[in-house]
CSV table of C-alpha atoms in Angstrom, one decimal:
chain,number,residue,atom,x,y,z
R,1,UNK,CA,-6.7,-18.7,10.5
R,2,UNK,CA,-5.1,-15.5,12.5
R,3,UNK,CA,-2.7,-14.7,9.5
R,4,UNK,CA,-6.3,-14.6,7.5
R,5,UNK,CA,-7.7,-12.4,9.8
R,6,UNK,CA,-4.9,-10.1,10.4
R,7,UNK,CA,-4.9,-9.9,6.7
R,8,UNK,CA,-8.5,-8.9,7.0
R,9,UNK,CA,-8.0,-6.3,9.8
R,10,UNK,CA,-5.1,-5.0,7.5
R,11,UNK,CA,-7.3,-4.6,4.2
R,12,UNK,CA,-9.8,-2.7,6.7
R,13,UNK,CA,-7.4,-0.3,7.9
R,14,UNK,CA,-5.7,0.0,4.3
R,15,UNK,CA,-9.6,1.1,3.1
R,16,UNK,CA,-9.6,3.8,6.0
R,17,UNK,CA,-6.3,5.5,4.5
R,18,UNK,CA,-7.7,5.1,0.8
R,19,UNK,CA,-10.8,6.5,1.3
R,20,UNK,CA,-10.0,9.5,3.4
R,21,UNK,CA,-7.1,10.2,1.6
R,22,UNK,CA,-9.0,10.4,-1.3
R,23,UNK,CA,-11.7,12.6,0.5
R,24,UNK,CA,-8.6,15.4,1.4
R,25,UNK,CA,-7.6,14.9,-2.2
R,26,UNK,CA,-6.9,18.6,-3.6
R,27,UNK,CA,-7.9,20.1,0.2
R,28,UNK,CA,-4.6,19.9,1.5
R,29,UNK,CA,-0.6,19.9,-0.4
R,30,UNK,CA,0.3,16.6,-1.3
R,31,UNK,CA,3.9,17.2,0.9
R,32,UNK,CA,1.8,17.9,3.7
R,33,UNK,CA,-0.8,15.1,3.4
R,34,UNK,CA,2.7,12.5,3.4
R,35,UNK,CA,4.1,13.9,6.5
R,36,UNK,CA,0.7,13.6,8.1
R,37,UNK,CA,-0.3,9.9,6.6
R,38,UNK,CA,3.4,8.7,7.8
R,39,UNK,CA,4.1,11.0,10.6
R,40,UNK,CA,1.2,9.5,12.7
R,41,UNK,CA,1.9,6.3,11.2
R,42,UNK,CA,5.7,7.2,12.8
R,43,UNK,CA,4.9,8.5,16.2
R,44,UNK,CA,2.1,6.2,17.5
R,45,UNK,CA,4.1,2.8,16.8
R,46,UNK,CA,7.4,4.3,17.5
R,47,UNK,CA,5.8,5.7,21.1
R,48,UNK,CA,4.1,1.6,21.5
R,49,UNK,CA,7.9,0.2,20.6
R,50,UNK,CA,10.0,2.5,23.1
R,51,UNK,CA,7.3,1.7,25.8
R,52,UNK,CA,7.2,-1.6,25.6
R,53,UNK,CA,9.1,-4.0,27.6
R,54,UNK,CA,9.7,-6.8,24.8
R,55,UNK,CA,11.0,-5.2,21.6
R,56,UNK,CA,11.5,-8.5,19.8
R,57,UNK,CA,14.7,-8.9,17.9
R,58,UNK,CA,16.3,-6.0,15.4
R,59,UNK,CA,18.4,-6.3,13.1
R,60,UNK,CA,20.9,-3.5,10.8
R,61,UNK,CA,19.6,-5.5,8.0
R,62,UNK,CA,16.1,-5.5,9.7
R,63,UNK,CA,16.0,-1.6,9.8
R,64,UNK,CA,17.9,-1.3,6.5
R,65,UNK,CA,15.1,-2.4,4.8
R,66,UNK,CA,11.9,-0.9,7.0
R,67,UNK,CA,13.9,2.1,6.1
R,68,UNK,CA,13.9,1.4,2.3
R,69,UNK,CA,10.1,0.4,2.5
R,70,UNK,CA,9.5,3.8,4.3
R,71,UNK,CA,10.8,5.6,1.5
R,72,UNK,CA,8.5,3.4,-0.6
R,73,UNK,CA,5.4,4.6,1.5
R,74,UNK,CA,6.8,8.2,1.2
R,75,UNK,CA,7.2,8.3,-2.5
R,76,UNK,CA,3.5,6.3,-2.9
R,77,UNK,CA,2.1,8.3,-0.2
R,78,UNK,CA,2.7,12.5,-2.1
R,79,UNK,CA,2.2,10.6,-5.5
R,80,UNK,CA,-1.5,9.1,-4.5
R,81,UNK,CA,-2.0,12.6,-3.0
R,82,UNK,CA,-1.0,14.3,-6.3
R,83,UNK,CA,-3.0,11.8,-8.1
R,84,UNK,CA,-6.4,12.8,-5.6
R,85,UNK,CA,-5.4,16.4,-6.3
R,86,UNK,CA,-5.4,16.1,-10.0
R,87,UNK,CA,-9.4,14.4,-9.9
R,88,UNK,CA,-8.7,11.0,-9.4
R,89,UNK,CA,-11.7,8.9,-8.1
R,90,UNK,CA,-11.8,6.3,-5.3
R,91,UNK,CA,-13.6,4.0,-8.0
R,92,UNK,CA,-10.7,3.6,-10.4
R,93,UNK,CA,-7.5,4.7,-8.2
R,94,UNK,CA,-8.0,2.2,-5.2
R,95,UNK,CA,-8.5,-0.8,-7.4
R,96,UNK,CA,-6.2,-0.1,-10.4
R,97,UNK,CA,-3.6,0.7,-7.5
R,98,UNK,CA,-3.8,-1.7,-5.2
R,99,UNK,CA,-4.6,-4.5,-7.9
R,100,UNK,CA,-1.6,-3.4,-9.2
R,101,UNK,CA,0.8,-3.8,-5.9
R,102,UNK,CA,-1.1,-7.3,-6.2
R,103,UNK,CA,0.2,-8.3,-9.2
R,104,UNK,CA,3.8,-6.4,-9.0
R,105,UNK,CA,4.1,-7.9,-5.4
R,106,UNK,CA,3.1,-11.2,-6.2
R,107,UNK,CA,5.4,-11.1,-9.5
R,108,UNK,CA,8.5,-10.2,-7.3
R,109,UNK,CA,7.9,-13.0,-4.7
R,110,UNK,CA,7.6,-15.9,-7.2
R,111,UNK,CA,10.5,-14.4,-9.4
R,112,UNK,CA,12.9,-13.0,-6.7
R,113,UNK,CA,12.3,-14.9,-3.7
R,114,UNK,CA,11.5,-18.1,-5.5
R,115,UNK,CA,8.2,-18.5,-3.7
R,116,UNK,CA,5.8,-21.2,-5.0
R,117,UNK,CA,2.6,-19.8,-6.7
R,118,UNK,CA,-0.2,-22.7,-6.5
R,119,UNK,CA,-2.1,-22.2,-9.8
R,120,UNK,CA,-5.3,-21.2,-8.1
R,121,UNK,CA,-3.6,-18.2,-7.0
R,122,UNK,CA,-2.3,-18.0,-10.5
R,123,UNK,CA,-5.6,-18.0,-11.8
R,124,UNK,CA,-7.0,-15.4,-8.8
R,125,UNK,CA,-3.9,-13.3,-10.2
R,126,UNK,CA,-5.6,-13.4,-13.9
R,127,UNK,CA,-8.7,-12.2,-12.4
R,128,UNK,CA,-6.7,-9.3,-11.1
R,129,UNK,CA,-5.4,-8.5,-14.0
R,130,UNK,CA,-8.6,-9.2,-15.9
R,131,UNK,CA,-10.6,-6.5,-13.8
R,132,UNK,CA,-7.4,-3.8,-13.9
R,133,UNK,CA,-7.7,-4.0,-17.7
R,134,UNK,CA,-11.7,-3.7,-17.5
R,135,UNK,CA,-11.4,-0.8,-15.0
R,136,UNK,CA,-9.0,1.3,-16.8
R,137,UNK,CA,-10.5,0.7,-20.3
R,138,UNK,CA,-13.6,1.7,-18.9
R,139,UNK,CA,-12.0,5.2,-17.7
R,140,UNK,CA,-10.5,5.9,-21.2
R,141,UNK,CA,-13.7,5.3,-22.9
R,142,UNK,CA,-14.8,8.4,-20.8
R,143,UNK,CA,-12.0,10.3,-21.3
């Protein structure tokens, strides 16, 4: 139940950047609106890791690949802010983008790291897919 709810809590917070990043979409450089999305999401945990007492265990591999998934948020972070600054919408970025780091994510887990895909989550999957396709036909039929 508390990985369901932190899962929760994270889709929340994931909202909160989508939306206002979409709201300074074309009011601010997309350069500048990465270092300010991931330099406050540097500073604040960094600041809560140094002070803390328990840092849990680190590993080189451990930061080798936080390091490579920060690049990943870099490189999504000035691309969604290029795509807000171009006229994308909230109503057909967020769930064409995030339905598609569903998919993608899902994909690499069950291909790459062998993980078991139940087909209920196979099906929920489909249904992802499913409402992708009906979202972006929908925005080339006004196009």
């Amino acid at each position: 139940m508390e990985i369901v709810l932190l899962t929760l809590a994270c889709a929340v917070f994931y909202s909160i950047f989508a939306i206002f990043a979409g709201l300074a979409g074309g009011k601010i450089d997309d350069w500048l609106a990465s270092v300010m999305y991931n330099g406050i999401g540097t500073v604040v945990p960094l600041a809560v890791y140094w002070a803390s007492s328990s840092r849990g265990k680190t590993t080189w591999r451990g930061v080798l690949l936080a390091g490579i998934a920060g690049i990943g948020i870099m490189l999504f972070s000035v691309v969604l802010a290029r795509i807000y600054t171009r006229g994308g919408n909230l109503s057909f970025v967020v769930p064409a983008l995030y339905g598609g780091a569903i998919v993608l994510s899902s994909a690499f887990g069950w291909l790459v790291l062998k993980e078991r895909v139940s087909s209920l989550q196979a099906a929920g999957l489909a249904f992802v897919v499913a409402g992708i396709a009906c979202i972006v036909v929908s925005k080339l039929q006004k196009v």
